[in-house]
Short mmCIF file of C-alpha atoms and ligand atoms in Angstrom, two decimals:
data_model
loop_
_atom_site.label_atom_id
_atom_site.label_comp_id
_atom_site.label_asym_id
_atom_site.label_seq_id
_atom_site.Cartn_x
_atom_site.Cartn_y
_atom_site.Cartn_z
CA MET X 243 117.16 230.18 217.72
CA ASN X 244 113.25 231.92 217.62
CA LYS X 245 110.90 230.16 215.56
CA ILE X 246 108.39 231.66 213.85
CA PHE X 247 106.37 231.90 211.57
CA VAL X 248 104.54 235.04 210.10
CA VAL X 249 101.21 234.95 208.51
CA SER X 250 99.99 238.98 207.13
CA GLY X 251 97.09 240.08 205.06
CA PRO X 252 94.31 242.82 204.43
CA SER X 253 92.14 242.74 207.50
CA GLY X 254 89.21 240.01 205.42
CA SER X 255 91.54 238.07 203.84
CA GLY X 256 90.90 235.19 206.09
CA LYS X 257 93.85 235.48 208.29
CA SER X 258 92.65 234.59 211.56
CA THR X 259 90.33 232.10 209.86
CA LEU X 260 93.65 230.29 207.76
CA ILE X 261 95.44 229.96 211.82
CA LYS X 262 92.55 228.79 213.74
CA MET X 263 92.24 225.78 210.40
CA LEU X 264 95.97 224.93 211.36
CA THR X 265 96.30 225.57 215.14
CA LYS X 266 93.90 222.89 215.77
CA GLU X 267 96.00 219.94 213.50
CA HIS X 268 99.27 221.11 215.67
CA ASP X 269 99.88 220.60 219.10
CA CYS X 270 103.75 223.11 218.77
CA ILE X 271 101.94 225.66 217.48
CA LEU X 272 101.65 229.12 220.19
CA PHE X 273 99.78 232.29 218.65
CA SER X 274 100.61 234.73 219.21
CA VAL X 275 98.27 237.41 221.58
CA SER X 276 99.23 240.88 220.53
CA HIS X 277 98.91 244.43 222.84
CA THR X 278 96.72 246.91 220.92
CA THR X 279 94.75 250.01 221.70
CA ARG X 280 91.72 248.88 219.25
CA LYS X 281 87.62 248.53 220.63
CA GLU X 282 87.31 244.70 221.71
CA ARG X 283 85.13 242.93 218.54
CA GLU X 284 82.01 241.25 219.86
CA GLY X 285 83.06 237.81 220.26
CA GLU X 286 86.57 238.63 221.21
CA VAL X 287 88.01 237.63 224.48
CA ASP X 288 90.61 239.36 225.70
CA SER X 289 94.14 237.76 226.74
CA GLU X 290 92.83 236.49 223.74
CA ASP X 291 92.60 237.72 220.66
CA TYR X 292 94.36 240.35 221.80
CA TYR X 293 94.93 241.89 225.37
CA PHE X 294 93.30 245.33 224.96
CA ILE X 295 95.01 248.68 226.69
CA SER X 296 94.90 252.07 226.53
CA ARG X 297 96.84 254.41 224.51
CA LYS X 298 97.96 255.30 227.47
CA ASN X 299 99.93 252.00 228.09
CA PHE X 300 100.92 250.96 224.79
CA THR X 301 102.90 254.58 225.18
CA ASN X 302 104.42 253.49 228.43
CA MET X 303 105.22 250.18 226.98
CA ILE X 304 106.82 251.43 223.92
CA ASN X 305 108.98 253.67 226.04
CA LYS X 306 109.91 250.71 228.57
CA ASP X 307 111.29 249.19 225.66
CA LEU X 308 108.39 246.14 225.84
CA PHE X 309 107.42 245.76 222.16
CA ALA X 310 109.70 243.46 219.24
CA GLU X 311 107.38 245.39 217.22
CA TRP X 312 104.51 247.55 217.26
CA ALA X 313 102.92 249.67 214.48
CA GLU X 314 99.90 251.88 213.52
CA VAL X 315 97.26 250.04 211.66
CA HIS X 316 94.08 251.46 210.99
CA ASP X 317 94.65 254.60 213.58
CA GLU X 318 95.10 251.95 215.92
CA LEU X 319 98.37 250.76 217.92
CA TYR X 320 99.43 247.38 217.57
CA GLY X 321 102.32 245.25 218.64
CA THR X 322 103.91 242.23 219.58
CA SER X 323 105.69 242.06 222.91
CA ILE X 324 109.30 240.94 223.34
CA ASN X 325 108.08 239.04 226.38
CA GLU X 326 105.76 237.15 224.49
CA ILE X 327 108.16 235.41 222.18
CA GLU X 328 110.37 234.62 224.32
CA LYS X 329 107.76 232.84 225.67
CA LYS X 330 106.44 231.42 222.84
CA SER X 331 108.85 230.65 220.18
CA THR X 332 111.76 229.14 221.73
CA GLY X 333 111.82 224.91 222.56
CA ASP X 334 109.43 222.50 220.45
CA SER X 335 106.95 225.55 220.00
CA ILE X 336 106.55 227.35 216.60
CA LEU X 337 104.78 230.86 217.54
CA ILE X 338 102.80 232.42 214.32
CA LEU X 339 102.17 235.77 213.96
CA ASP X 340 99.02 238.03 212.47
CA ILE X 341 101.00 241.19 212.42
CA ASP X 342 100.84 244.36 209.45
CA VAL X 343 103.09 244.38 206.62
CA GLN X 344 104.78 247.77 208.21
CA GLY X 345 105.36 244.77 211.68
CA ALA X 346 106.37 242.18 209.71
CA GLU X 347 109.22 244.29 207.93
CA ILE X 348 110.94 244.72 211.59
CA ILE X 349 110.74 241.08 212.81
CA LYS X 350 112.44 239.79 209.33
CA ASP X 351 114.81 241.90 210.39
CA LYS X 352 115.15 240.16 213.56
CA PHE X 353 114.85 237.17 213.30
CA THR X 354 116.33 236.49 210.29
CA ASP X 355 114.70 232.51 210.24
CA SER X 356 110.78 233.55 210.84
CA LEU X 357 109.41 232.76 208.02
CA HIS X 358 106.71 234.92 206.01
CA VAL X 359 103.10 234.15 204.20
CA PHE X 360 100.66 236.93 202.66
CA ILE X 361 97.27 235.66 202.59
CA MET X 362 95.93 237.92 199.20
CA PRO X 363 91.81 237.94 199.07
CA PRO X 364 91.11 237.08 195.92
CA GLY X 365 89.65 240.67 194.48
CA ILE X 366 89.12 244.04 196.51
CA VAL X 367 84.65 243.22 195.60
CA GLU X 368 85.45 239.88 197.72
CA LEU X 369 87.69 241.47 200.17
CA GLU X 370 84.42 243.75 200.79
CA LYS X 371 82.01 240.94 201.25
CA ARG X 372 83.94 239.00 203.87
CA LEU X 373 84.58 243.15 205.48
CA MET X 374 80.41 243.43 205.77
CA LYS X 375 80.24 239.65 206.69
CA ARG X 376 82.24 240.39 210.35
CA GLU X 377 81.89 243.52 210.63
CA LYS X 378 77.71 243.26 209.93
CA LYS X 379 77.82 247.22 208.87
CA LEU X 380 79.75 250.18 206.85
CA ASN X 381 81.24 251.55 209.96
CA SER X 382 84.11 253.09 209.62
CA GLU X 383 86.64 250.60 210.72
CA PHE X 384 85.30 249.20 208.26
CA ARG X 385 86.08 251.88 205.60
CA LYS X 386 89.61 252.40 207.54
CA ARG X 387 90.29 248.25 206.28
CA LEU X 388 89.41 248.78 202.71
CA ILE X 389 91.27 251.94 202.52
CA THR X 390 94.26 250.54 204.01
CA ALA X 391 93.37 247.03 201.63
CA GLU X 392 95.28 248.58 198.17
CA GLU X 393 98.20 249.36 199.97
CA GLU X 394 98.90 246.28 201.90
CA ILE X 395 98.32 244.69 198.16
CA ARG X 396 100.58 246.00 196.99
CA ILE X 397 102.95 245.19 199.32
CA GLY X 398 102.64 241.72 199.44
CA GLU X 399 103.14 241.66 195.30
CA SER X 400 106.75 243.62 196.20
CA GLY X 401 108.22 240.25 197.07
CA PHE X 402 109.37 240.97 200.60
CA TYR X 403 107.03 237.61 201.65
CA ASP X 404 108.02 234.20 201.17
CA TYR X 405 104.99 232.52 200.31
CA LYS X 406 101.70 234.33 199.04
CA ILE X 407 98.35 232.66 198.90
CA ILE X 408 95.15 233.92 197.52
CA ASN X 409 92.26 232.98 199.24
CA ASP X 410 89.92 231.88 197.00
CA ASP X 411 88.70 228.36 197.66
CA ILE X 412 89.16 228.00 201.69
CA ASP X 413 90.33 224.68 200.86
CA GLU X 414 92.89 224.60 198.34
CA SER X 415 94.17 227.63 200.79
CA TYR X 416 93.67 225.84 203.81
CA ASN X 417 95.86 222.77 201.46
CA LYS X 418 98.49 225.12 200.20
CA PHE X 419 98.82 227.46 203.70
CA ARG X 420 100.02 223.92 206.14
CA ASN X 421 102.42 222.28 203.55
CA ILE X 422 104.27 225.58 203.18
CA PHE X 423 103.86 225.77 207.60
CA ARG X 424 104.26 222.03 207.75
CA LYS X 425 108.01 222.52 205.63
CA TYR X 426 109.23 224.99 208.25
CA MET X 427 108.38 223.47 211.16
CA ARG X 428 110.81 220.04 209.78
CA SER X 429 112.84 222.39 208.88
CA VAL X 430 112.72 223.72 212.35
CA LEU X 431 111.77 221.92 214.78
CA LEU X 432 113.38 218.98 212.75
CA PRO X 433 116.73 220.77 211.83
CA ASP X 434 119.72 217.49 211.53
CA LYS X 435 117.04 215.32 209.02
CA ASN X 436 116.33 218.38 206.60
CA ASN X 437 119.66 220.23 206.44
CA SER X 438 120.73 217.41 203.55
CA GLN X 439 117.87 218.23 201.72
CA GLY X 440 117.48 221.88 202.00
CA ALA X 441 114.57 222.48 203.99
CA GLY X 442 113.05 225.72 204.97
CA LYS X 443 112.34 228.56 202.66
P1 LIG N 1389 91.28 238.56 208.89
O1 LIG N 1389 91.76 237.63 209.63
O2 LIG N 1389 92.32 238.75 207.36
O3 LIG N 1389 90.95 239.23 209.31
P2 LIG N 1389 89.08 236.91 208.85
O4 LIG N 1389 89.63 235.35 208.95
O5 LIG N 1389 88.06 237.32 210.10
O6 LIG N 1389 89.99 237.79 208.50
O7 LIG N 1389 87.88 236.12 207.68
C1 LIG N 1389 86.73 237.14 207.47
C2 LIG N 1389 86.01 236.68 207.12
O8 LIG N 1389 86.14 235.93 205.87
C3 LIG N 1389 85.25 235.42 207.70
O9 LIG N 1389 83.42 235.18 208.14
C4 LIG N 1389 85.35 234.49 207.47
O10 LIG N 1389 84.61 233.48 207.94
C5 LIG N 1389 85.10 234.92 205.69
N1 LIG N 1389 85.98 234.09 204.85
C6 LIG N 1389 87.34 233.92 204.91
N2 LIG N 1389 88.22 232.71 204.24
C7 LIG N 1389 86.95 233.07 203.28
C8 LIG N 1389 87.48 231.89 202.21
N3 LIG N 1389 88.05 231.55 201.44
N4 LIG N 1389 86.40 231.63 201.09
C9 LIG N 1389 85.06 232.78 201.96
N5 LIG N 1389 84.95 233.68 203.24
C10 LIG N 1389 85.80 233.11 204.01
P1 LIG N 1390 92.86 244.07 213.36
O1 LIG N 1390 92.42 244.98 214.13
O2 LIG N 1390 91.29 243.19 211.68
O3 LIG N 1390 92.31 242.50 214.21
O4 LIG N 1390 93.40 244.20 212.87
C1 LIG N 1390 94.22 244.78 212.10
C2 LIG N 1390 95.72 244.69 211.42
O5 LIG N 1390 96.01 244.73 212.85
C3 LIG N 1390 96.04 243.44 211.11
O6 LIG N 1390 96.59 243.90 209.87
C4 LIG N 1390 97.05 242.88 211.86
O7 LIG N 1390 97.96 241.56 211.12
C5 LIG N 1390 97.40 243.95 212.95
N1 LIG N 1390 98.19 243.85 213.69
C6 LIG N 1390 97.18 243.00 214.88
N2 LIG N 1390 98.10 242.13 215.74
C7 LIG N 1390 99.70 243.24 215.37
C8 LIG N 1390 100.55 243.39 216.04
O8 LIG N 1390 100.71 243.31 216.67
N3 LIG N 1390 101.51 243.93 215.23
C9 LIG N 1390 101.44 244.58 213.83
N4 LIG N 1390 102.27 245.38 213.76
N5 LIG N 1390 100.58 244.57 213.42
C10 LIG N 1390 99.33 243.95 214.17
#
């Protein structure tokens, strides 16, 4: 069984922050490093945050069927390789995917045991502030992310996701996020013990 914990939400909603906090506390977590055609941001590390590749190489990977899922987001291509899933989601590891709503739908179809969490910003004004804090200026990346956010929030609210967290106070959100993860972790790493309790979703 592939153990896959999917986190989605608009850019700037706090996914990376929550995932980093969770990873520090749980040795069983591995992070799925996606391939992308977007440019590296200051402070990002190639092969740790993303595999930064050219559009030509990304298209080659699509043609060779190397992706479990891929999508175009904010005019750039992003994808999770099959290799990443096969390498990191078996045994005693749980793989965390930070992917958009289109990718999450594909993963849910292919991996029916995966769990899906949506991180919602407390509002568009707060999302703008958080994106500003990260991007430092009103660049085109910032604008594209705000435009996409409303559509993503609509999908997040549609009932597709197993859980939804409104990330207002970070400590409260982390507490909820950790509880959801731990329930999933118990259901997939100790399935026999939990069968009688109906753990999981
Ligand atoms: P994402 O991974 O969803 O794009 P990040 O985790 O990078 O978002 O968060 C975007 C910015 O918002 C970062 O500067 C982060 O420190 C900040 N942030 C995250 N969660 C909160 C919160 N609950 N309250 C205030 N700021 C937050
Ligand atoms: P960012 O450029 O801000 O890091 O990410 C932009 C969006 O792309 C986010 O919603 C993020 O979850 C999504 N994303 C990152 N990697 C993948 C991936 O491999 N597949 C898909 N479908 N979306 C991804």
